Amino acid sequence: MTQTKNILIGQSGGPTAVINSSLAGAIEAAKRTEKIGHVYGMLNGIKGYLEGRKTDLLALSEEELSLLKTTPAAYLGSCRFKLPKDMEDPLYEEIFRRLEEDEIGYVLYIGGNDSMDTADKLSAYGAKVDSDIRFIGIPKTIDNDLVGTDHTPGFGSAAKFVAAQVRQIVLDAEVYQQDAVTIVEIMGRNAGWLTASACLARKYEGDNPVMIYLPEVDFEPEEMLRQIRRRLKERSALVICVSEGIHDQDGTLVCEMSQSVAKDVFGNKQMAGCGKVLEQLIRLRLGIKVRSVELNVTQRASAVEASLTDVEEAFECGRQGVLAALEGKTGCMISMERISNDPYQLAYTAKPVGEISNEVRAVPTEWITEDLADVTEAYKTYALPLIQGESRPPMQDGLPVFLYRDLSKSKQN
Amino acid sequence: MTQTKNILIGQSGGPTAVINSSLAGAIEAAKRTEKIGHVYGMLNGIKGYLEGRKTDLLALSEEELSLLKTTPAAYLGSCRFKLPKDMEDPLYEEIFRRLEEDEIGYVLYIGGNDSMDTADKLSAYGAKVDSDIRFIGIPKTIDNDLVGTDHTPGFGSAAKFVAAQVRQIVLDAEVYQQDAVTIVEIMGRNAGWLTASACLARKYEGDNPVMIYLPEVDFEPEEMLRQIRRRLKERSALVICVSEGIHDQDGTLVCEMSQSVAKDVFGNKQMAGCGKVLEQLIRLRLGIKVRSVELNVTQRASAVEASLTDVEEAFECGRQGVLAALEGKTGCMISMERISNDPYQLAYTAKPVGEISNEVRAVPTEWITEDLADVTEAYKTYALPLIQGESRPPMQDGLPVFLYRDLSKSKQN
């Protein structure tokens, strides 16, 4: 006789376009086995679960599940919450008490670095108290900076959005006959994977964006100015893409370079992005027209232009998470291994999450060109399969339809 | 015997997602009549034409014309150039000398307010010197602020993009359980049409964005803070959309409120948008988490999420421009009149451009709610038909394919 246990799924960390697709994949797999009874979702991650907030995911209809797959952000809500290092902390006892109460046999936690840390600690505590609850981490981050996996769900869609937007920003920037620089600031504080995707925007060799700066190497403002001067001899409109995390050789972030003196009318420090700082530098030093564009949260929230490959892989990661838990694995993260690039093929495995959490995977420096202002063909070969295919949410009245919870009176409930 | 003359088409002012569709419509119509010989495009508008820069648009293949229809920005390049008021200025003689030399019978100028001013002045000069060259303006602006037309090509696509992005930004903003405000800054310095389209993002009554501020009325920072405090009692995450042009009762732009004191490390005045200024105000006064998102040029450059209705109407405006010119009209702008809203139906007419240029059409104040923080149902009824249908550029290797001119060595040619 099969013992039926319930499954609990949580989402954590920053939203992406496909974190809900992983949730949909997990629900789908959980529904197909008799070993799993209830399918619960933590509301606002482990933090919300500790407040007793959970939802019944089996209540979602087939149509709603299909919508969930193409809905961006985090349907269950998210949290930024790190579990204590001390395994004696009463929080662990409290969590496990609730898990026992809800008859949970399997916990899936979808997220980035901190979330993998959560999965790691919970499984460690589980081992300590001899619990048979299985804990599996499902990777998610547009930053693509988790070790132990070829790439992370969420990255492909963000990269596709960035590349398409940069291609369009380039066309926009080139309409006037005038020396001008457009800076595009792209997310990624510690790793330049997403910023590097701007190279995919080029339509021909030598096309804009003419320079791409990643946080993996030191940024030299004077060298950038030299490059701009040189390139302005050949074309009028330059587009330069920079990661929010670029820094000089002393480790000072470019975005921090102006905050020391800039104060606004309210007496606050002006929190400018590095794009704004470079905009001002170029204007002052070169006296030409400059503007900066910060893609901001749109690059992680745009399901309308998501990568179908990414949506499908995120779904499969969720599904594989359930299968791994059913097989008895715990303390693991679902990992994608690229078996072949042409044709593009993946294998899904489960890797010990302790080896993954709290590490940052950077763009290999051999993928950065010698002048430190571009990426090589190797990056393009790596990234191109990940942005293939169009995932289109259903449209109604001209706008995308998403699955959502009505939060208008959330504080009164 | 039909007299064959050439047609000259120019694009001017800021780019939109559909200004090239108008160009494609004009080329299409010009190819279908024997009255027109060559089809020339001014490169970089009237300014480039004065430097002798033009291109042969009949060289475009059918496939290229089809691509042109879904390519954003301005294929021919643009300019910001206002013709002199003085009709005795030798510039006019120079322009007409070139037009005669190129055997131009018809000139189409696609653009916003300043471009309509150009069409107006050229036709006035033409009348003065008894020229039979016909001058027609084709409207274009995401701002939707031209008088004499129900709306302008470019607005529908920008509105659709803004509404879709705001809907996604709202989902992103709502993932955490924490009092927080997200400000979204939207283009439109003098008219709030585009900012108002954020209301279409709402999924249910009372949904985010909870407040929308337009430049048509005075903005009262204290009143905004009161509204935020009140609404935070019901929900944690608030999204507020503001036009870049909002100002207080003295006419001071909110975006100028911080510039007087803010200086960066290079000694420049900090040019913050109004979103950043409000972000700082809210943080200082309410002590809650705030961030601001500036949609920036992406809202006018995104052909990937364009409105099919807009693309088709822009095309038709270009076509109608040629037909009007062939009928002998001059000094006119193609105008769209809404005959019926349900079903949505338009009539295309040609209106004297002198009555249109240099006027700004604002959102009617009766469409703004009494608390000055939202728009009424009337706006929604007006805007909804304009964002219908999906225009999708062809995709290759995961990215949109566009028609472009290789500008990599433009300065050496």
XYZ file of N, CA and C in Angstrom, chain A residues 12-16 43-44 47-48 51 53 71-80 159-161 163-165 167-169 171-177 179 182 200-201 203-207 232-236 257-258 260-273 276-281 283-284 291-305 384 387-390 392-393 395-412, chain B residues 12-16 43-44 47-48 51 53 71-80 159-161 163-165 167-169 171-177 179 182 200-201 203-207 232-236 257-258 260-273 276-281 283-284 291-298 300-305 384 387-390 392-393 395-412:
687
model
N 10.324 31.963 -3.766
C 11.087 32.882 -2.940
C 12.056 33.705 -3.789
N 12.457 34.842 -3.286
C 13.394 35.701 -4.014
C 12.703 36.551 -5.055
N 13.478 37.175 -5.913
C 12.943 38.082 -6.941
C 12.150 37.342 -7.996
N 11.099 37.985 -8.518
C 10.258 37.350 -9.529
C 11.003 37.149 -10.857
N 10.494 36.245 -11.657
C 10.952 36.095 -13.047
C 9.709 35.856 -13.915
N 2.091 30.793 1.008
C 1.916 32.169 0.543
C 3.055 33.012 1.109
N 3.771 33.697 0.224
C 4.958 34.470 0.609
C 6.041 33.599 1.254
N 8.323 32.345 5.028
C 7.924 33.366 6.002
C 6.403 33.352 6.194
N 5.686 33.303 5.070
C 4.225 33.259 5.145
C 3.746 31.954 5.742
N 3.536 31.876 9.282
C 2.374 32.604 9.812
C 1.087 31.830 9.520
N 0.059 30.790 6.557
C -0.587 31.180 5.311
C -0.245 30.199 4.191
N 2.193 33.231 -16.670
C 2.031 34.415 -15.812
C 3.372 34.762 -15.160
N 3.811 36.016 -15.272
C 5.096 36.376 -14.657
C 4.961 36.633 -13.157
N 6.067 36.984 -12.526
C 6.157 37.281 -11.082
C 5.974 36.004 -10.281
N 5.431 36.065 -9.095
C 5.314 34.870 -8.253
C 3.871 34.765 -7.772
N 3.128 33.808 -8.338
C 1.712 33.660 -8.025
C 1.487 33.482 -6.534
N 2.377 32.740 -5.880
C 2.210 32.448 -4.450
C 2.713 33.581 -3.563
N 3.277 34.611 -4.195
C 3.946 35.637 -3.399
C 5.320 35.135 -3.015
N 6.176 36.043 -2.639
C 7.557 35.686 -2.362
C 7.987 36.261 -1.018
N 9.203 35.967 -0.630
C 9.769 36.587 0.565
C 11.275 36.670 0.411
N 11.880 37.518 1.193
C 13.345 37.500 1.324
C 13.607 37.163 2.782
N 16.927 37.278 -21.006
C 17.923 37.527 -22.059
C 17.237 37.857 -23.379
N 16.160 37.132 -23.656
C 15.410 37.385 -24.893
C 14.804 38.785 -24.860
N 14.236 39.167 -23.727
C 13.645 40.496 -23.584
C 14.716 41.573 -23.743
N 17.662 41.391 -25.226
C 18.184 41.444 -26.595
C 17.195 42.127 -27.537
N 15.909 41.790 -27.408
C 14.906 42.397 -28.289
C 14.763 43.891 -28.009
N 14.745 44.248 -26.737
C 14.611 45.668 -26.391
C 15.836 46.448 -26.847
N 17.811 45.737 -29.300
C 17.737 45.864 -30.757
C 16.809 47.027 -31.143
N 15.713 47.161 -30.439
C 14.759 48.232 -30.744
C 15.269 49.599 -30.263
N 15.939 49.606 -29.116
C 16.517 50.860 -28.610
C 17.595 51.359 -29.578
N 17.642 50.917 -32.873
C 16.968 51.555 -34.007
C 16.504 52.953 -33.616
N 15.989 53.064 -32.419
C 15.511 54.348 -31.910
C 16.672 55.342 -31.792
N 17.800 54.856 -31.292
C 18.956 55.739 -31.048
C 19.571 56.236 -32.345
N 19.376 55.483 -33.421
C 20.074 55.805 -34.671
C 19.301 56.723 -35.610
N 18.150 57.220 -35.179
C 17.354 58.002 -36.142
C 17.924 59.385 -36.427
N 18.668 59.949 -35.486
C 19.190 61.293 -35.731
C 20.620 61.252 -36.238
N 20.986 62.287 -36.969
C 22.324 62.433 -37.527
C 23.110 63.318 -36.591
N 26.165 63.113 -33.195
C 26.948 62.303 -32.270
C 26.189 62.158 -30.962
N 23.867 56.337 -26.153
C 22.777 55.823 -25.325
C 23.340 54.718 -24.432
N 23.356 39.740 -28.492
C 22.456 39.055 -29.425
C 21.627 40.045 -30.229
N 21.588 41.290 -29.776
C 20.787 42.314 -30.449
C 21.388 42.746 -31.780
N 22.581 43.137 -35.458
C 22.001 42.652 -36.707
C 23.079 42.322 -37.737
N 24.263 42.885 -37.545
C 25.389 42.624 -38.450
C 26.667 42.924 -37.681
N 27.806 42.494 -38.235
C 29.076 42.718 -37.553
C 29.344 44.211 -37.433
N 29.728 44.626 -36.270
C 30.041 46.044 -36.070
C 28.827 46.862 -35.672
N 27.678 46.187 -35.556
C 26.431 46.881 -35.209
C 26.442 47.276 -33.729
N 33.239 57.034 -32.500
C 32.480 58.161 -33.063
C 33.052 58.616 -34.406
N 34.250 58.176 -34.712
C 34.810 58.516 -36.028
C 34.099 57.739 -37.125
N 33.518 56.602 -36.753
C 32.880 55.759 -37.759
C 31.367 55.885 -37.819
N 30.743 56.128 -36.659
C 29.279 56.236 -36.663
C 28.836 57.235 -35.613
N 27.646 57.798 -35.826
C 27.169 58.886 -34.963
C 26.544 58.395 -33.667
N 29.532 56.085 -7.375
C 30.491 57.169 -7.575
C 29.876 58.552 -7.426
N 28.563 58.645 -7.618
C 27.971 59.987 -7.505
C 27.229 60.190 -6.195
N 28.047 60.116 -3.128
C 28.689 60.784 -2.000
C 28.314 62.262 -1.921
N 28.133 62.904 -3.059
C 27.833 64.327 -2.999
C 26.404 64.687 -3.402
N 25.794 63.858 -4.220
C 24.490 64.242 -4.749
C 23.404 64.163 -3.682
N 22.757 65.274 -3.460
C 21.607 65.256 -2.556
C 20.442 65.941 -3.248
N 19.268 65.465 -2.979
C 18.112 66.067 -3.627
C 17.504 67.123 -2.718
N 16.392 67.665 -3.155
C 15.750 68.770 -2.440
C 15.251 68.351 -1.057
N 15.083 67.057 -0.868
C 14.595 66.580 0.425
C 15.748 66.210 1.358
N 16.974 66.418 0.886
C 18.129 66.135 1.730
C 18.604 64.699 1.654
N 17.989 63.905 0.776
C 18.415 62.514 0.644
C 19.611 62.392 -0.274
N 20.357 61.329 -0.078
C 21.356 60.973 -1.074
C 20.645 60.555 -2.341
N 21.161 61.008 -3.450
C 20.588 60.643 -4.737
C 21.053 59.233 -5.096
N 20.130 58.305 -5.251
C 20.498 56.934 -5.600
C 20.455 56.762 -7.115
N 21.511 57.128 -7.779
C 21.532 56.993 -9.227
C 22.054 55.623 -9.609
N 21.574 55.098 -10.742
C 22.140 53.876 -11.268
C 23.437 54.202 -11.984
N 23.111 56.393 -15.168
C 23.030 57.835 -14.950
C 24.411 58.428 -14.690
N 25.209 57.715 -13.913
C 26.554 58.207 -13.594
C 27.398 58.310 -14.869
N 27.328 57.266 -15.704
C 28.107 57.287 -16.949
C 27.569 58.352 -17.904
N 26.253 58.526 -17.894
C 25.634 59.558 -18.733
C 26.249 60.921 -18.418
N 26.336 61.196 -17.121
C 26.884 62.489 -16.700
C 28.360 62.607 -17.038
N 29.086 61.537 -16.839
C 30.520 61.552 -17.143
C 30.760 61.858 -18.626
N 28.724 63.247 -20.801
C 28.274 64.592 -21.155
C 29.327 65.628 -20.777
N 29.854 65.449 -19.574
C 30.839 66.412 -19.083
C 32.130 66.355 -19.889
N 22.041 59.880 -23.282
C 20.884 59.541 -22.445
C 21.105 58.140 -21.907
N 20.397 57.825 -20.844
C 20.522 56.481 -20.307
C 19.143 55.875 -20.107
N 19.088 54.588 -20.317
C 17.839 53.836 -20.198
C 18.089 52.701 -19.218
N 17.267 52.620 -18.180
C 17.411 51.521 -17.223
C 16.260 50.553 -17.481
N 16.582 49.342 -17.886
C 15.480 48.433 -18.237
C 14.663 48.056 -17.003
N 15.322 48.082 -15.833
C 14.605 47.952 -14.563
C 13.798 46.656 -14.477
N 12.707 46.643 -13.728
C 11.983 45.387 -13.489
C 11.323 44.807 -14.732
N 11.168 45.624 -15.794
C 10.517 45.074 -16.990
C 11.275 43.855 -17.513
N 12.596 43.824 -17.319
C 13.380 42.708 -17.853
C 13.144 41.391 -17.115
N 12.605 41.443 -15.918
C 12.332 40.184 -15.233
C 10.837 39.865 -15.207
N 10.023 40.838 -15.593
C 8.571 40.680 -15.444
C 7.845 40.456 -16.759
N 8.576 40.458 -17.877
C 7.881 40.454 -19.174
C 7.597 39.059 -19.695
N 6.424 38.557 -19.389
C 6.017 37.251 -19.904
C 5.543 37.363 -21.343
N 5.199 38.576 -21.758
C 4.676 38.768 -23.119
C 5.730 38.426 -24.163
N 6.985 38.642 -23.820
C 8.055 38.341 -24.774
C 8.958 37.226 -24.249
N 22.302 31.550 -27.240
C 21.298 31.551 -28.311
C 20.211 30.477 -28.166
N 17.039 31.400 -25.856
C 16.017 32.427 -26.148
C 15.091 32.012 -27.286
N 15.202 30.745 -27.691
C 14.421 30.304 -28.850
C 12.942 30.080 -28.533
N 12.103 30.433 -29.473
C 10.676 30.162 -29.382
C 9.929 31.253 -28.658
N 8.689 31.474 -29.072
C 7.878 32.541 -28.491
C 6.817 31.966 -27.570
N 3.607 32.991 -25.708
C 2.656 34.108 -25.745
C 1.498 33.847 -24.804
N 1.328 34.652 -23.778
C 0.160 34.496 -22.914
C -1.099 34.768 -23.747
N -4.371 36.564 -25.029
C -4.676 37.985 -25.031
C -6.191 38.188 -24.966
N -6.571 39.232 -24.273
C -7.996 39.580 -24.217
C -8.101 41.092 -24.183
N -8.939 41.648 -25.031
C -9.078 43.104 -25.107
C -7.736 43.790 -25.353
N -6.870 43.114 -26.095
C -5.597 43.722 -26.466
C -4.483 43.575 -25.448
N -4.788 42.896 -24.333
C -3.772 42.782 -23.279
C -3.608 41.339 -22.815
N -2.421 41.011 -22.293
C -2.185 39.643 -21.824
C -3.035 39.321 -20.595
N -3.527 38.091 -20.558
C -4.331 37.634 -19.422
C -3.438 36.803 -18.509
N -3.487 37.093 -17.225
C -2.646 36.374 -16.269
C -3.492 35.790 -15.147
N -2.897 34.857 -14.415
C -3.545 34.326 -13.216
C -3.065 35.142 -12.019
N -3.992 35.562 -11.185
C -3.586 36.432 -10.067
C -4.509 36.200 -8.882
N -4.028 36.616 -7.722
C -4.872 36.637 -6.542
C -5.285 38.086 -6.294
N -6.534 38.332 -5.994
C -7.028 39.695 -5.738
C -6.517 40.152 -4.374
N -5.624 41.131 -4.397
C -5.000 41.578 -3.149
C -5.573 42.909 -2.666
N -6.695 43.319 -3.264
C -7.174 44.677 -2.984
C -7.551 44.893 -1.526
N -7.956 43.850 -0.854
C -8.321 44.015 0.558
C -7.524 43.043 1.418
N -6.311 42.767 0.974
C -5.506 41.718 1.601
C -5.236 41.987 3.078
N -5.237 43.265 3.453
C -4.932 43.566 4.848
C -6.119 43.359 5.772
N -7.303 43.217 5.159
C -8.486 43.042 5.997
C -8.835 41.579 6.203
N 10.002 62.574 -39.534
C 10.572 63.613 -38.686
C 10.077 63.487 -37.249
N 10.818 64.033 -36.322
C 10.435 63.987 -34.913
C 10.807 62.668 -34.266
N 10.289 62.421 -33.077
C 10.629 61.214 -32.327
C 10.068 59.962 -32.980
N 10.782 58.856 -32.850
C 10.341 57.593 -33.443
C 9.073 57.040 -32.766
N 8.399 56.187 -33.463
C 7.304 55.404 -32.869
C 7.414 53.971 -33.410
N 16.543 61.263 -46.400
C 17.258 60.678 -45.258
C 17.428 61.758 -44.195
N 16.983 61.437 -42.985
C 16.980 62.423 -41.893
C 16.149 63.662 -42.219
N 16.030 68.130 -43.241
C 17.410 68.558 -42.999
C 18.383 67.771 -43.871
N 18.197 66.454 -43.916
C 19.050 65.616 -44.755
C 18.826 65.899 -46.238
N 20.761 68.510 -47.577
C 22.162 68.145 -47.809
C 22.277 67.182 -48.992
N 20.652 64.335 -49.355
C 20.611 62.928 -48.967
C 19.220 62.346 -49.178
N 8.665 47.371 -38.518
C 9.943 47.844 -37.966
C 9.731 49.155 -37.210
N 10.208 49.232 -35.956
C 10.009 50.483 -35.206
C 11.041 51.542 -35.589
N 10.942 52.698 -34.922
C 11.838 53.844 -35.130
C 11.576 54.467 -36.504
N 12.549 55.043 -37.147
C 12.321 55.713 -38.425
C 13.341 55.205 -39.422
N 12.876 54.387 -40.376
C 13.769 53.758 -41.351
C 14.582 54.805 -42.112
N 13.950 55.921 -42.431
C 14.628 56.952 -43.225
C 15.508 57.859 -42.374
N 15.484 57.637 -41.070
C 16.162 58.591 -40.189
C 15.250 59.783 -39.978
N 15.531 60.525 -38.941
C 14.653 61.628 -38.576
C 15.476 62.899 -38.367
N 14.797 63.977 -38.065
C 15.506 65.212 -37.690
C 14.599 66.031 -36.780
N 15.198 66.938 -36.052
C 14.418 67.947 -35.337
C 14.827 69.272 -35.949
N 0.398 52.826 -26.090
C -0.581 52.615 -25.017
C -0.681 51.126 -24.674
N -0.648 50.301 -25.709
C -0.715 48.852 -25.491
C 0.527 48.371 -24.734
N 1.678 48.881 -25.131
C 2.916 48.509 -24.448
C 2.894 48.961 -22.989
N 0.295 49.657 -21.069
C -0.705 48.920 -20.288
C -0.203 47.507 -19.959
N 0.402 46.835 -20.946
C 0.902 45.470 -20.713
C 2.059 45.484 -19.720
N 2.968 46.438 -19.871
C 4.101 46.497 -18.953
C 3.637 46.832 -17.543
N 0.766 46.215 -16.232
C 0.111 45.024 -15.673
C 1.151 44.052 -15.125
N 2.262 43.918 -15.828
C 3.318 42.992 -15.391
C 4.129 43.566 -14.224
N 4.354 44.871 -14.266
C 5.066 45.526 -13.157
C 4.238 45.396 -11.874
N 2.193 42.901 -11.075
C 2.379 41.539 -10.551
C 3.721 41.431 -9.842
N 4.732 42.041 -10.437
C 6.074 42.030 -9.850
C 6.082 42.758 -8.508
N 5.391 43.882 -8.460
C 5.402 44.724 -7.252
C 4.668 44.057 -6.091
N 3.753 43.157 -6.431
C 2.881 42.605 -5.397
C 3.400 41.311 -4.759
N 4.602 40.883 -5.105
C 5.040 39.575 -4.596
C 5.416 39.585 -3.115
N 5.826 40.736 -2.618
C 6.233 40.759 -1.202
C 5.102 41.260 -0.307
N 5.155 40.833 0.921
C 4.185 41.202 1.946
C 4.781 42.347 2.744
N 4.677 46.937 3.055
C 4.210 48.204 2.512
C 5.259 48.762 1.557
N 5.528 51.544 -5.829
C 6.271 51.553 -7.085
C 5.734 52.688 -7.945
N -5.742 50.796 -18.224
C -6.151 49.570 -18.919
C -5.478 48.337 -18.317
N -4.438 48.565 -17.526
C -3.690 47.453 -16.928
C -4.475 46.762 -15.819
N -6.860 44.610 -13.631
C -7.488 43.321 -13.892
C -8.852 43.219 -13.229
N -9.083 44.058 -12.215
C -10.374 44.070 -11.524
C -10.541 45.439 -10.870
N -11.729 45.735 -10.408
C -11.972 47.040 -9.800
C -11.132 47.175 -8.540
N -10.494 48.295 -8.396
C -9.674 48.519 -7.210
C -8.254 48.015 -7.362
N -7.955 47.449 -8.527
C -6.620 46.887 -8.767
C -5.598 48.015 -8.946
N -2.808 52.376 1.809
C -1.966 51.367 2.479
C -2.726 50.648 3.586
N -3.861 51.188 3.988
C -4.679 50.499 4.985
C -5.336 49.262 4.389
N -5.504 49.270 3.056
C -6.192 48.155 2.401
C -5.266 47.156 1.723
N -4.142 47.657 1.185
C -3.223 46.739 0.499
C -1.791 47.184 0.687
N -0.872 46.243 0.577
C 0.538 46.526 0.876
C 1.280 47.188 -0.275
N 12.013 69.691 -9.408
C 12.027 70.033 -7.990
C 13.324 69.661 -7.279
N 14.052 68.681 -7.838
C 15.287 68.296 -7.144
C 16.526 68.847 -7.817
N 17.631 71.761 -8.468
C 18.278 72.980 -7.993
C 19.460 72.681 -7.075
N 19.345 71.617 -6.296
C 20.443 71.345 -5.371
C 21.281 70.119 -5.718
N 20.691 69.178 -6.434
C 21.406 67.922 -6.637
C 22.555 68.093 -7.618
N 23.733 67.768 -7.172
C 24.881 67.759 -8.075
C 25.607 66.435 -7.924
N 26.134 65.957 -9.025
C 26.833 64.689 -8.951
C 28.321 64.928 -8.739
N 29.060 63.849 -8.763
C 30.492 63.906 -8.468
C 31.262 64.713 -9.517
N 30.665 64.876 -10.692
C 31.336 65.633 -11.741
C 30.931 67.111 -11.729
N 30.092 67.475 -10.759
C 29.685 68.867 -10.646
C 28.482 69.234 -11.495
N 27.877 68.232 -12.154
C 26.697 68.502 -12.979
C 25.438 68.529 -12.143
N 24.452 69.246 -12.636
C 23.128 69.114 -12.050
C 22.599 67.718 -12.332
N 21.999 67.141 -11.358
C 21.424 65.805 -11.505
C 20.078 65.949 -12.227
N 19.957 65.331 -13.392
C 18.693 65.420 -14.121
C 17.811 64.228 -13.777
N 17.075 64.336 -12.710
C 16.231 63.222 -12.302
C 14.861 63.358 -12.955
N 14.228 62.214 -13.247
C 12.860 62.260 -13.728
C 11.930 62.473 -12.541
N 11.798 59.615 -9.931
C 12.855 59.600 -8.909
C 12.559 60.615 -7.798
N 12.074 61.775 -8.198
C 11.774 62.824 -7.211
C 10.667 62.346 -6.265
N 9.628 61.754 -6.821
C 8.530 61.267 -5.983
C 8.992 60.093 -5.114
N 9.861 59.266 -5.674
C 10.419 58.140 -4.912
C 11.087 58.667 -3.637
N 11.885 59.698 -3.803
C 12.600 60.255 -2.651
C 11.643 60.903 -1.652
N 10.658 61.601 -2.192
C 9.679 62.252 -1.317
C 8.948 61.227 -0.453
N 9.835 58.151 0.299
C 10.745 57.482 1.225
C 10.979 58.345 2.454
N 11.199 59.616 2.208
C 11.490 60.540 3.302
C 10.280 60.727 4.214
N 10.299 52.333 -5.023
C 11.201 52.303 -6.169
C 10.494 52.988 -7.330
N 11.258 53.397 -8.313
C 10.635 54.002 -9.484
C 11.158 53.349 -10.744
N 10.281 53.262 -11.710
C 10.594 52.646 -12.992
C 10.262 53.668 -14.071
N 11.232 53.961 -14.917
C 10.971 54.883 -16.019
C 10.890 54.049 -17.288
N 9.738 54.034 -17.936
C 9.619 53.152 -19.110
C 10.515 53.637 -20.246
N 10.770 54.937 -20.270
C 11.772 55.498 -21.183
C 11.466 55.179 -22.657
N 12.490 55.081 -23.498
C 12.253 54.921 -24.934
C 11.613 53.593 -25.315
N 11.655 52.604 -24.398
C 11.064 51.318 -24.771
C 9.588 51.474 -25.142
N 8.159 53.758 -26.852
C 7.884 54.227 -28.214
C 8.558 53.345 -29.257
N 9.429 52.446 -28.807
C 10.249 51.672 -29.743
C 9.828 50.215 -29.855
N 8.839 49.791 -29.105
C 8.547 48.361 -29.029
C 7.565 47.895 -30.092
N 8.095 47.439 -31.207
C 7.246 46.894 -32.266
C 6.820 45.474 -31.935
N 7.548 44.827 -31.027
C 7.253 43.430 -30.694
C 5.883 43.301 -30.040
N 5.476 44.329 -29.332
C 4.168 44.297 -28.676
C 3.224 45.354 -29.251
N -9.585 51.815 -25.594
C -9.571 50.358 -25.765
C -9.530 49.884 -27.225
N -5.899 49.629 -28.970
C -4.820 48.687 -28.611
C -5.160 47.252 -29.035
N -6.204 47.110 -29.837
C -6.643 45.758 -30.193
C -5.778 45.104 -31.263
N -5.562 43.831 -31.100
C -4.864 43.035 -32.106
C -3.357 43.053 -31.904
N -2.737 41.923 -32.234
C -1.293 41.789 -32.036
C -0.554 41.892 -33.361
N 2.927 41.237 -34.883
C 4.147 40.519 -34.505
C 5.145 40.570 -35.656
N 6.284 41.186 -35.442
C 7.321 41.135 -36.475
C 7.769 39.689 -36.650
N 10.110 36.508 -36.569
C 11.165 36.192 -35.613
C 12.195 35.285 -36.278
N 13.430 35.487 -35.914
C 14.494 34.616 -36.402
C 15.502 34.462 -35.284
N 15.891 33.227 -35.002
C 16.841 32.964 -33.923
C 16.361 33.552 -32.597
N 15.051 33.569 -32.408
C 14.507 34.031 -31.137
C 14.322 35.526 -31.012
N 14.653 36.268 -32.065
C 14.556 37.731 -31.978
C 13.809 38.314 -33.174
N 13.205 39.496 -32.977
C 12.465 40.118 -34.079
C 13.406 40.566 -35.202
N 12.940 40.384 -36.417
C 13.721 40.804 -37.593
C 13.172 42.142 -38.069
N 14.044 43.082 -38.315
C 13.616 44.409 -38.759
C 14.337 44.799 -40.044
N 13.804 45.822 -40.706
C 14.481 46.398 -41.862
C 15.336 47.562 -41.368
N 16.578 47.611 -41.816
C 17.474 48.658 -41.309
C 18.483 49.031 -42.375
N 19.080 50.183 -42.181
C 20.214 50.576 -43.012
C 21.476 50.381 -42.170
N 22.506 49.814 -42.755
C 23.775 49.596 -42.039
C 24.483 50.939 -41.875
N 24.560 51.399 -40.631
C 25.137 52.716 -40.378
C 26.546 52.627 -39.803
N 27.152 51.428 -39.873
C 28.417 51.228 -39.168
C 29.536 52.125 -39.690
N 29.473 52.484 -40.945
C 30.526 53.356 -41.468
C 29.912 54.586 -42.098
N 28.788 55.020 -41.500
C 28.006 56.101 -42.112
C 28.811 57.381 -42.265
N 29.796 57.574 -41.404
C 30.549 58.818 -41.495
C 31.600 58.800 -42.599
N 31.886 57.593 -43.105
C 32.910 57.525 -44.149
C 32.305 57.549 -45.542
